[in-house]
Amino acid sequence: MFLNFFTDNPSSGQMAHIITGNMMFALVITGLNVVAQNISQQKHQGHFTFYASLPISKINFILANLARGAMTSLPSFCILFVIGRLVYDVDFYMTWALFPATFLIIMSVVGIGAYIGFWSPNQQLTSMLVQALMMLISFLTPVMVRIEDLPSLLQLISRLLPTTYAAETLRILLISGLTQEVLFNAAILLVFTCCFYILILNNLDWRIEE
């Protein structure tokens, strides 16, 4: 809410940028940080060994963790949208495409956190890695700043991160509705999500080596 003081007579576009940026930042905190550390904690406390002894397939186990991460991330994402819209009286463009887009945006970020949690060899590394990634994602992608304001090299780097396409998809949808650019960004997010799922599926070890 205090970001409103950084702009004089902000336009609807500027306020939409601030609101969606905070929505994405909340998603990074819960979908990346919390999910990664929760899964890493389960892994290194031996929970995977227990689940492996049950008649549960690896695919269902992964999907359950991804679904849990999505449900953890959804409340803060939606609350910031509602508060931002009410407090600043921003007239967002509401469309049915927001529902599948929100699901895809959340899953693309949750996928990063889940992969780190499943892959990380210890909890200390998980904590350090997600803290570093939070800063990287927040300031090298258009979460808090516009991508046009970044140096050329950082703009290229940001194109390699799914949060760039997630933030742009959300902003364009809320300002202009469903466009060709939204569909392009959504397709890229879908590719990122599928890649993270495949990586988790191929690298998941149900048991911790002694």
JSON list of C-alpha atoms in Angstrom, two decimals:
[
{"chain": "A", "resi": 1, "resn": "MET", "atom": "CA", "xyz": [0.00, 0.00, 0.00]},
{"chain": "A", "resi": 2, "resn": "PHE", "atom": "CA", "xyz": [2.91, 2.37, 0.69]},
{"chain": "A", "resi": 3, "resn": "LEU", "atom": "CA", "xyz": [4.14, 2.04, -2.91]},
{"chain": "A", "resi": 4, "resn": "ASN", "atom": "CA", "xyz": [1.37, 4.47, -3.80]},
{"chain": "A", "resi": 5, "resn": "PHE", "atom": "CA", "xyz": [3.50, 7.30, -2.36]},
{"chain": "A", "resi": 6, "resn": "PHE", "atom": "CA", "xyz": [6.23, 6.73, -4.98]},
{"chain": "A", "resi": 7, "resn": "THR", "atom": "CA", "xyz": [4.07, 8.04, -7.80]},
{"chain": "A", "resi": 8, "resn": "ASP", "atom": "CA", "xyz": [2.32, 11.39, -8.26]},
{"chain": "A", "resi": 9, "resn": "ASN", "atom": "CA", "xyz": [-1.26, 11.03, -9.42]},
{"chain": "A", "resi": 10, "resn": "PRO", "atom": "CA", "xyz": [-0.70, 7.42, -10.55]},
{"chain": "A", "resi": 11, "resn": "SER", "atom": "CA", "xyz": [-2.59, 6.18, -13.57]},
{"chain": "A", "resi": 12, "resn": "SER", "atom": "CA", "xyz": [-4.60, 2.98, -13.60]},
{"chain": "A", "resi": 13, "resn": "GLY", "atom": "CA", "xyz": [-1.74, 1.32, -15.47]},
{"chain": "A", "resi": 14, "resn": "GLN", "atom": "CA", "xyz": [0.78, 2.31, -12.80]},
{"chain": "A", "resi": 15, "resn": "MET", "atom": "CA", "xyz": [-1.45, 1.10, -10.00]},
{"chain": "A", "resi": 16, "resn": "ALA", "atom": "CA", "xyz": [-2.09, -2.15, -11.87]},
{"chain": "A", "resi": 17, "resn": "HIS", "atom": "CA", "xyz": [1.68, -2.60, -12.10]},
{"chain": "A", "resi": 18, "resn": "ILE", "atom": "CA", "xyz": [2.08, -2.06, -8.34]},
{"chain": "A", "resi": 19, "resn": "ILE", "atom": "CA", "xyz": [-0.81, -4.36, -7.41]},
{"chain": "A", "resi": 20, "resn": "THR", "atom": "CA", "xyz": [0.15, -7.20, -9.74]},
{"chain": "A", "resi": 21, "resn": "GLY", "atom": "CA", "xyz": [3.79, -6.86, -8.70]},
{"chain": "A", "resi": 22, "resn": "ASN", "atom": "CA", "xyz": [2.82, -7.40, -5.08]},
{"chain": "A", "resi": 23, "resn": "MET", "atom": "CA", "xyz": [0.62, -10.33, -6.07]},
{"chain": "A", "resi": 24, "resn": "MET", "atom": "CA", "xyz": [3.59, -11.92, -7.84]},
{"chain": "A", "resi": 25, "resn": "PHE", "atom": "CA", "xyz": [5.91, -11.20, -4.91]},
{"chain": "A", "resi": 26, "resn": "ALA", "atom": "CA", "xyz": [3.49, -12.93, -2.53]},
{"chain": "A", "resi": 27, "resn": "LEU", "atom": "CA", "xyz": [3.37, -15.86, -4.92]},
{"chain": "A", "resi": 28, "resn": "VAL", "atom": "CA", "xyz": [7.17, -16.06, -4.98]},
{"chain": "A", "resi": 29, "resn": "ILE", "atom": "CA", "xyz": [7.27, -16.11, -1.16]},
{"chain": "A", "resi": 30, "resn": "THR", "atom": "CA", "xyz": [4.66, -18.85, -0.76]},
{"chain": "A", "resi": 31, "resn": "GLY", "atom": "CA", "xyz": [4.98, -20.79, -4.02]},
{"chain": "A", "resi": 32, "resn": "LEU", "atom": "CA", "xyz": [8.77, -20.82, -4.11]},
{"chain": "A", "resi": 33, "resn": "ASN", "atom": "CA", "xyz": [10.09, -20.32, -0.59]},
{"chain": "A", "resi": 34, "resn": "VAL", "atom": "CA", "xyz": [7.48, -22.07, 1.54]},
{"chain": "A", "resi": 35, "resn": "VAL", "atom": "CA", "xyz": [6.88, -24.97, -0.86]},
{"chain": "A", "resi": 36, "resn": "ALA", "atom": "CA", "xyz": [10.59, -25.67, -1.34]},
{"chain": "A", "resi": 37, "resn": "GLN", "atom": "CA", "xyz": [11.33, -25.66, 2.38]},
{"chain": "A", "resi": 38, "resn": "ASN", "atom": "CA", "xyz": [8.27, -27.78, 3.25]},
{"chain": "A", "resi": 39, "resn": "ILE", "atom": "CA", "xyz": [9.15, -30.46, 0.70]},
{"chain": "A", "resi": 40, "resn": "SER", "atom": "CA", "xyz": [12.82, -30.40, 1.69]},
{"chain": "A", "resi": 41, "resn": "GLN", "atom": "CA", "xyz": [11.84, -30.82, 5.35]},
{"chain": "A", "resi": 42, "resn": "GLN", "atom": "CA", "xyz": [9.62, -33.81, 4.48]},
{"chain": "A", "resi": 43, "resn": "LYS", "atom": "CA", "xyz": [12.43, -35.36, 2.47]},
{"chain": "A", "resi": 44, "resn": "HIS", "atom": "CA", "xyz": [15.13, -35.07, 5.11]},
{"chain": "A", "resi": 45, "resn": "GLN", "atom": "CA", "xyz": [12.91, -36.10, 8.01]},
{"chain": "A", "resi": 46, "resn": "GLY", "atom": "CA", "xyz": [12.21, -39.41, 6.30]},
{"chain": "A", "resi": 47, "resn": "HIS", "atom": "CA", "xyz": [8.61, -38.75, 5.26]},
{"chain": "A", "resi": 48, "resn": "PHE", "atom": "CA", "xyz": [9.33, -39.93, 1.73]},
{"chain": "A", "resi": 49, "resn": "THR", "atom": "CA", "xyz": [10.31, -43.35, 3.08]},
{"chain": "A", "resi": 50, "resn": "PHE", "atom": "CA", "xyz": [6.91, -43.63, 4.76]},
{"chain": "A", "resi": 51, "resn": "TYR", "atom": "CA", "xyz": [5.05, -42.58, 1.61]},
{"chain": "A", "resi": 52, "resn": "ALA", "atom": "CA", "xyz": [7.13, -45.00, -0.48]},
{"chain": "A", "resi": 53, "resn": "SER", "atom": "CA", "xyz": [5.90, -47.87, 1.70]},
{"chain": "A", "resi": 54, "resn": "LEU", "atom": "CA", "xyz": [2.27, -47.07, 0.87]},
{"chain": "A", "resi": 55, "resn": "PRO", "atom": "CA", "xyz": [0.45, -48.04, -2.35]},
{"chain": "A", "resi": 56, "resn": "ILE", "atom": "CA", "xyz": [0.94, -44.52, -3.76]},
{"chain": "A", "resi": 57, "resn": "SER", "atom": "CA", "xyz": [2.38, -43.94, -7.22]},
{"chain": "A", "resi": 58, "resn": "LYS", "atom": "CA", "xyz": [5.21, -41.46, -7.66]},
{"chain": "A", "resi": 59, "resn": "ILE", "atom": "CA", "xyz": [3.09, -39.39, -10.05]},
{"chain": "A", "resi": 60, "resn": "ASN", "atom": "CA", "xyz": [0.26, -39.01, -7.53]},
{"chain": "A", "resi": 61, "resn": "PHE", "atom": "CA", "xyz": [2.74, -38.11, -4.81]},
{"chain": "A", "resi": 62, "resn": "ILE", "atom": "CA", "xyz": [4.22, -35.33, -6.96]},
{"chain": "A", "resi": 63, "resn": "LEU", "atom": "CA", "xyz": [0.80, -34.03, -8.03]},
{"chain": "A", "resi": 64, "resn": "ALA", "atom": "CA", "xyz": [-0.36, -33.98, -4.40]},
{"chain": "A", "resi": 65, "resn": "ASN", "atom": "CA", "xyz": [2.62, -31.84, -3.39]},
{"chain": "A", "resi": 66, "resn": "LEU", "atom": "CA", "xyz": [2.08, -29.50, -6.34]},
{"chain": "A", "resi": 67, "resn": "ALA", "atom": "CA", "xyz": [-1.61, -29.17, -5.46]},
{"chain": "A", "resi": 68, "resn": "ARG", "atom": "CA", "xyz": [-0.73, -28.45, -1.83]},
{"chain": "A", "resi": 69, "resn": "GLY", "atom": "CA", "xyz": [1.69, -25.76, -2.97]},
{"chain": "A", "resi": 70, "resn": "ALA", "atom": "CA", "xyz": [-0.96, -24.21, -5.22]},
{"chain": "A", "resi": 71, "resn": "MET", "atom": "CA", "xyz": [-3.53, -24.14, -2.40]},
{"chain": "A", "resi": 72, "resn": "THR", "atom": "CA", "xyz": [-0.95, -22.58, -0.07]},
{"chain": "A", "resi": 73, "resn": "SER", "atom": "CA", "xyz": [-0.18, -19.84, -2.60]},
{"chain": "A", "resi": 74, "resn": "LEU", "atom": "CA", "xyz": [-3.71, -19.01, -3.74]},
{"chain": "A", "resi": 75, "resn": "PRO", "atom": "CA", "xyz": [-5.04, -17.12, -0.66]},
{"chain": "A", "resi": 76, "resn": "SER", "atom": "CA", "xyz": [-2.33, -14.43, -0.50]},
{"chain": "A", "resi": 77, "resn": "PHE", "atom": "CA", "xyz": [-2.47, -14.06, -4.30]},
{"chain": "A", "resi": 78, "resn": "CYS", "atom": "CA", "xyz": [-6.23, -13.43, -4.25]},
{"chain": "A", "resi": 79, "resn": "ILE", "atom": "CA", "xyz": [-6.29, -11.32, -1.07]},
{"chain": "A", "resi": 80, "resn": "LEU", "atom": "CA", "xyz": [-3.79, -8.84, -2.51]},
{"chain": "A", "resi": 81, "resn": "PHE", "atom": "CA", "xyz": [-5.86, -8.60, -5.68]},
{"chain": "A", "resi": 82, "resn": "VAL", "atom": "CA", "xyz": [-9.04, -7.82, -3.74]},
{"chain": "A", "resi": 83, "resn": "ILE", "atom": "CA", "xyz": [-7.37, -5.36, -1.35]},
{"chain": "A", "resi": 84, "resn": "GLY", "atom": "CA", "xyz": [-5.53, -3.57, -4.16]},
{"chain": "A", "resi": 85, "resn": "ARG", "atom": "CA", "xyz": [-8.67, -3.21, -6.23]},
{"chain": "A", "resi": 86, "resn": "LEU", "atom": "CA", "xyz": [-10.76, -1.92, -3.32]},
{"chain": "A", "resi": 87, "resn": "VAL", "atom": "CA", "xyz": [-8.19, 0.45, -1.80]},
{"chain": "A", "resi": 88, "resn": "TYR", "atom": "CA", "xyz": [-7.06, 2.06, -5.06]},
{"chain": "A", "resi": 89, "resn": "ASP", "atom": "CA", "xyz": [-10.37, 1.72, -6.90]},
{"chain": "A", "resi": 90, "resn": "VAL", "atom": "CA", "xyz": [-8.66, 0.34, -9.99]},
{"chain": "A", "resi": 91, "resn": "ASP", "atom": "CA", "xyz": [-11.02, -0.81, -12.70]},
{"chain": "A", "resi": 92, "resn": "PHE", "atom": "CA", "xyz": [-9.46, -4.08, -13.80]},
{"chain": "A", "resi": 93, "resn": "TYR", "atom": "CA", "xyz": [-10.56, -5.89, -16.94]},
{"chain": "A", "resi": 94, "resn": "MET", "atom": "CA", "xyz": [-12.35, -8.99, -15.68]},
{"chain": "A", "resi": 95, "resn": "THR", "atom": "CA", "xyz": [-12.46, -11.97, -18.03]},
{"chain": "A", "resi": 96, "resn": "TRP", "atom": "CA", "xyz": [-12.98, -15.75, -17.77]},
{"chain": "A", "resi": 97, "resn": "ALA", "atom": "CA", "xyz": [-9.35, -16.19, -18.86]},
{"chain": "A", "resi": 98, "resn": "LEU", "atom": "CA", "xyz": [-8.22, -15.05, -15.40]},
{"chain": "A", "resi": 99, "resn": "PHE", "atom": "CA", "xyz": [-9.10, -18.45, -13.91]},
{"chain": "A", "resi": 100, "resn": "PRO", "atom": "CA", "xyz": [-6.94, -20.68, -16.15]},
{"chain": "A", "resi": 101, "resn": "ALA", "atom": "CA", "xyz": [-4.24, -18.00, -16.26]},
{"chain": "A", "resi": 102, "resn": "THR", "atom": "CA", "xyz": [-4.10, -17.78, -12.46]},
{"chain": "A", "resi": 103, "resn": "PHE", "atom": "CA", "xyz": [-3.81, -21.57, -12.21]},
{"chain": "A", "resi": 104, "resn": "LEU", "atom": "CA", "xyz": [-0.99, -21.62, -14.76]},
{"chain": "A", "resi": 105, "resn": "ILE", "atom": "CA", "xyz": [0.83, -18.69, -13.13]},
{"chain": "A", "resi": 106, "resn": "ILE", "atom": "CA", "xyz": [0.70, -20.32, -9.69]},
{"chain": "A", "resi": 107, "resn": "MET", "atom": "CA", "xyz": [1.74, -23.75, -10.95]},
{"chain": "A", "resi": 108, "resn": "SER", "atom": "CA", "xyz": [4.72, -22.36, -12.87]},
{"chain": "A", "resi": 109, "resn": "VAL", "atom": "CA", "xyz": [6.12, -20.76, -9.70]},
{"chain": "A", "resi": 110, "resn": "VAL", "atom": "CA", "xyz": [5.15, -23.69, -7.44]},
{"chain": "A", "resi": 111, "resn": "GLY", "atom": "CA", "xyz": [6.97, -25.97, -9.88]},
{"chain": "A", "resi": 112, "resn": "ILE", "atom": "CA", "xyz": [10.25, -24.15, -9.18]},
{"chain": "A", "resi": 113, "resn": "GLY", "atom": "CA", "xyz": [9.80, -24.48, -5.43]},
{"chain": "A", "resi": 114, "resn": "ALA", "atom": "CA", "xyz": [8.78, -28.12, -5.65]},
{"chain": "A", "resi": 115, "resn": "TYR", "atom": "CA", "xyz": [11.78, -29.02, -7.83]},
{"chain": "A", "resi": 116, "resn": "ILE", "atom": "CA", "xyz": [14.21, -27.32, -5.44]},
{"chain": "A", "resi": 117, "resn": "GLY", "atom": "CA", "xyz": [12.65, -29.12, -2.48]},
{"chain": "A", "resi": 118, "resn": "PHE", "atom": "CA", "xyz": [12.78, -32.54, -4.14]},
{"chain": "A", "resi": 119, "resn": "TRP", "atom": "CA", "xyz": [16.32, -32.03, -5.50]},
{"chain": "A", "resi": 120, "resn": "SER", "atom": "CA", "xyz": [18.11, -30.29, -2.63]},
{"chain": "A", "resi": 121, "resn": "PRO", "atom": "CA", "xyz": [20.58, -32.54, -0.76]},
{"chain": "A", "resi": 122, "resn": "ASN", "atom": "CA", "xyz": [20.02, -30.79, 2.60]},
{"chain": "A", "resi": 123, "resn": "GLN", "atom": "CA", "xyz": [17.74, -28.24, 4.25]},
{"chain": "A", "resi": 124, "resn": "GLN", "atom": "CA", "xyz": [20.50, -25.63, 4.70]},
{"chain": "A", "resi": 125, "resn": "LEU", "atom": "CA", "xyz": [21.13, -25.53, 0.95]},
{"chain": "A", "resi": 126, "resn": "THR", "atom": "CA", "xyz": [17.39, -25.33, 0.29]},
{"chain": "A", "resi": 127, "resn": "SER", "atom": "CA", "xyz": [17.06, -22.30, 2.57]},
{"chain": "A", "resi": 128, "resn": "MET", "atom": "CA", "xyz": [20.04, -20.46, 1.04]},
{"chain": "A", "resi": 129, "resn": "LEU", "atom": "CA", "xyz": [18.98, -21.27, -2.51]},
{"chain": "A", "resi": 130, "resn": "VAL", "atom": "CA", "xyz": [15.37, -20.12, -2.18]},
{"chain": "A", "resi": 131, "resn": "GLN", "atom": "CA", "xyz": [16.40, -16.90, -0.40]},
{"chain": "A", "resi": 132, "resn": "ALA", "atom": "CA", "xyz": [18.82, -16.08, -3.22]},
{"chain": "A", "resi": 133, "resn": "LEU", "atom": "CA", "xyz": [16.25, -16.97, -5.89]},
{"chain": "A", "resi": 134, "resn": "MET", "atom": "CA", "xyz": [13.62, -14.79, -4.24]},
{"chain": "A", "resi": 135, "resn": "MET", "atom": "CA", "xyz": [15.86, -11.75, -4.68]},
{"chain": "A", "resi": 136, "resn": "LEU", "atom": "CA", "xyz": [16.89, -12.78, -8.18]},
{"chain": "A", "resi": 137, "resn": "ILE", "atom": "CA", "xyz": [13.32, -13.33, -9.33]},
{"chain": "A", "resi": 138, "resn": "SER", "atom": "CA", "xyz": [11.96, -10.21, -7.63]},
{"chain": "A", "resi": 139, "resn": "PHE", "atom": "CA", "xyz": [14.49, -7.78, -9.10]},
{"chain": "A", "resi": 140, "resn": "LEU", "atom": "CA", "xyz": [15.57, -9.41, -12.38]},
{"chain": "A", "resi": 141, "resn": "THR", "atom": "CA", "xyz": [12.04, -10.00, -13.64]},
{"chain": "A", "resi": 142, "resn": "PRO", "atom": "CA", "xyz": [9.17, -7.50, -14.03]},
{"chain": "A", "resi": 143, "resn": "VAL", "atom": "CA", "xyz": [7.72, -8.21, -10.60]},
{"chain": "A", "resi": 144, "resn": "MET", "atom": "CA", "xyz": [8.58, -4.87, -8.97]},
{"chain": "A", "resi": 145, "resn": "VAL", "atom": "CA", "xyz": [9.98, -2.99, -11.98]},
{"chain": "A", "resi": 146, "resn": "ARG", "atom": "CA", "xyz": [9.04, -2.85, -15.63]},
{"chain": "A", "resi": 147, "resn": "ILE", "atom": "CA", "xyz": [11.15, -5.02, -17.88]},
{"chain": "A", "resi": 148, "resn": "GLU", "atom": "CA", "xyz": [11.88, -1.96, -20.05]},
{"chain": "A", "resi": 149, "resn": "ASP", "atom": "CA", "xyz": [13.61, -0.33, -17.05]},
{"chain": "A", "resi": 150, "resn": "LEU", "atom": "CA", "xyz": [16.14, -3.15, -16.72]},
{"chain": "A", "resi": 151, "resn": "PRO", "atom": "CA", "xyz": [19.54, -3.05, -18.49]},
{"chain": "A", "resi": 152, "resn": "SER", "atom": "CA", "xyz": [19.67, -4.96, -21.78]},
{"chain": "A", "resi": 153, "resn": "LEU", "atom": "CA", "xyz": [21.67, -7.86, -20.30]},
{"chain": "A", "resi": 154, "resn": "LEU", "atom": "CA", "xyz": [19.24, -8.28, -17.40]},
{"chain": "A", "resi": 155, "resn": "GLN", "atom": "CA", "xyz": [16.32, -8.18, -19.82]},
{"chain": "A", "resi": 156, "resn": "LEU", "atom": "CA", "xyz": [17.82, -11.19, -21.61]},
{"chain": "A", "resi": 157, "resn": "ILE", "atom": "CA", "xyz": [18.34, -13.02, -18.31]},
{"chain": "A", "resi": 158, "resn": "SER", "atom": "CA", "xyz": [14.79, -12.28, -17.19]},
{"chain": "A", "resi": 159, "resn": "ARG", "atom": "CA", "xyz": [13.46, -13.98, -20.34]},
{"chain": "A", "resi": 160, "resn": "LEU", "atom": "CA", "xyz": [14.85, -17.25, -18.98]},
{"chain": "A", "resi": 161, "resn": "LEU", "atom": "CA", "xyz": [12.68, -17.09, -15.84]},
{"chain": "A", "resi": 162, "resn": "PRO", "atom": "CA", "xyz": [8.99, -18.09, -15.76]},
{"chain": "A", "resi": 163, "resn": "THR", "atom": "CA", "xyz": [8.04, -15.25, -13.42]},
{"chain": "A", "resi": 164, "resn": "THR", "atom": "CA", "xyz": [8.69, -12.79, -16.28]},
{"chain": "A", "resi": 165, "resn": "TYR", "atom": "CA", "xyz": [5.94, -14.36, -18.35]},
{"chain": "A", "resi": 166, "resn": "ALA", "atom": "CA", "xyz": [3.72, -14.85, -15.29]},
{"chain": "A", "resi": 167, "resn": "ALA", "atom": "CA", "xyz": [3.90, -11.16, -14.33]},
{"chain": "A", "resi": 168, "resn": "GLU", "atom": "CA", "xyz": [3.33, -9.98, -17.90]},
{"chain": "A", "resi": 169, "resn": "THR", "atom": "CA", "xyz": [0.42, -12.37, -18.40]},
{"chain": "A", "resi": 170, "resn": "LEU", "atom": "CA", "xyz": [-1.29, -11.13, -15.24]},
{"chain": "A", "resi": 171, "resn": "ARG", "atom": "CA", "xyz": [-0.79, -7.44, -16.02]},
{"chain": "A", "resi": 172, "resn": "ILE", "atom": "CA", "xyz": [-1.95, -7.63, -19.61]},
{"chain": "A", "resi": 173, "resn": "LEU", "atom": "CA", "xyz": [-5.02, -9.67, -18.66]},
{"chain": "A", "resi": 174, "resn": "LEU", "atom": "CA", "xyz": [-6.07, -7.19, -15.97]},
{"chain": "A", "resi": 175, "resn": "ILE", "atom": "CA", "xyz": [-5.44, -4.12, -18.13]},
{"chain": "A", "resi": 176, "resn": "SER", "atom": "CA", "xyz": [-6.36, -5.23, -21.66]},
{"chain": "A", "resi": 177, "resn": "GLY", "atom": "CA", "xyz": [-8.02, -8.62, -21.38]},
{"chain": "A", "resi": 178, "resn": "LEU", "atom": "CA", "xyz": [-7.22, -11.69, -23.46]},
{"chain": "A", "resi": 179, "resn": "THR", "atom": "CA", "xyz": [-4.72, -10.84, -26.21]},
{"chain": "A", "resi": 180, "resn": "GLN", "atom": "CA", "xyz": [-2.28, -12.69, -28.47]},
{"chain": "A", "resi": 181, "resn": "GLU", "atom": "CA", "xyz": [0.55, -11.74, -26.11]},
{"chain": "A", "resi": 182, "resn": "VAL", "atom": "CA", "xyz": [-1.29, -13.34, -23.20]},
{"chain": "A", "resi": 183, "resn": "LEU", "atom": "CA", "xyz": [-1.72, -16.56, -25.18]},
{"chain": "A", "resi": 184, "resn": "PHE", "atom": "CA", "xyz": [1.98, -16.54, -26.11]},
{"chain": "A", "resi": 185, "resn": "ASN", "atom": "CA", "xyz": [3.07, -16.01, -22.50]},
{"chain": "A", "resi": 186, "resn": "ALA", "atom": "CA", "xyz": [0.63, -18.68, -21.30]},
{"chain": "A", "resi": 187, "resn": "ALA", "atom": "CA", "xyz": [2.10, -21.18, -23.76]},
{"chain": "A", "resi": 188, "resn": "ILE", "atom": "CA", "xyz": [5.59, -20.48, -22.41]},
{"chain": "A", "resi": 189, "resn": "LEU", "atom": "CA", "xyz": [4.35, -20.88, -18.82]},
{"chain": "A", "resi": 190, "resn": "LEU", "atom": "CA", "xyz": [2.82, -24.22, -19.75]},
{"chain": "A", "resi": 191, "resn": "VAL", "atom": "CA", "xyz": [6.19, -25.36, -21.14]},
{"chain": "A", "resi": 192, "resn": "PHE", "atom": "CA", "xyz": [7.96, -24.26, -17.94]},
{"chain": "A", "resi": 193, "resn": "THR", "atom": "CA", "xyz": [5.39, -26.09, -15.78]},
{"chain": "A", "resi": 194, "resn": "CYS", "atom": "CA", "xyz": [5.69, -29.32, -17.79]},
{"chain": "A", "resi": 195, "resn": "CYS", "atom": "CA", "xyz": [9.50, -29.15, -17.70]},
{"chain": "A", "resi": 196, "resn": "PHE", "atom": "CA", "xyz": [9.56, -28.78, -13.91]},
{"chain": "A", "resi": 197, "resn": "TYR", "atom": "CA", "xyz": [7.13, -31.69, -13.56]},
{"chain": "A", "resi": 198, "resn": "ILE", "atom": "CA", "xyz": [9.28, -33.93, -15.79]},
{"chain": "A", "resi": 199, "resn": "LEU", "atom": "CA", "xyz": [12.43, -32.95, -13.89]},
{"chain": "A", "resi": 200, "resn": "ILE", "atom": "CA", "xyz": [10.79, -33.80, -10.57]},
{"chain": "A", "resi": 201, "resn": "LEU", "atom": "CA", "xyz": [9.44, -37.10, -11.91]},
{"chain": "A", "resi": 202, "resn": "ASN", "atom": "CA", "xyz": [12.85, -38.17, -13.23]},
{"chain": "A", "resi": 203, "resn": "ASN", "atom": "CA", "xyz": [14.85, -37.10, -10.18]},
{"chain": "A", "resi": 204, "resn": "LEU", "atom": "CA", "xyz": [12.58, -37.99, -7.27]},
{"chain": "A", "resi": 205, "resn": "ASP", "atom": "CA", "xyz": [14.23, -40.44, -4.91]},
{"chain": "A", "resi": 206, "resn": "TRP", "atom": "CA", "xyz": [11.73, -41.87, -2.46]},
{"chain": "A", "resi": 207, "resn": "ARG", "atom": "CA", "xyz": [14.39, -42.92, 0.03]},
{"chain": "A", "resi": 208, "resn": "ILE", "atom": "CA", "xyz": [17.23, -40.96, 1.58]},
{"chain": "A", "resi": 209, "resn": "GLU", "atom": "CA", "xyz": [20.61, -42.60, 1.36]},
{"chain": "A", "resi": 210, "resn": "GLU", "atom": "CA", "xyz": [22.26, -43.24, 4.67]}
]
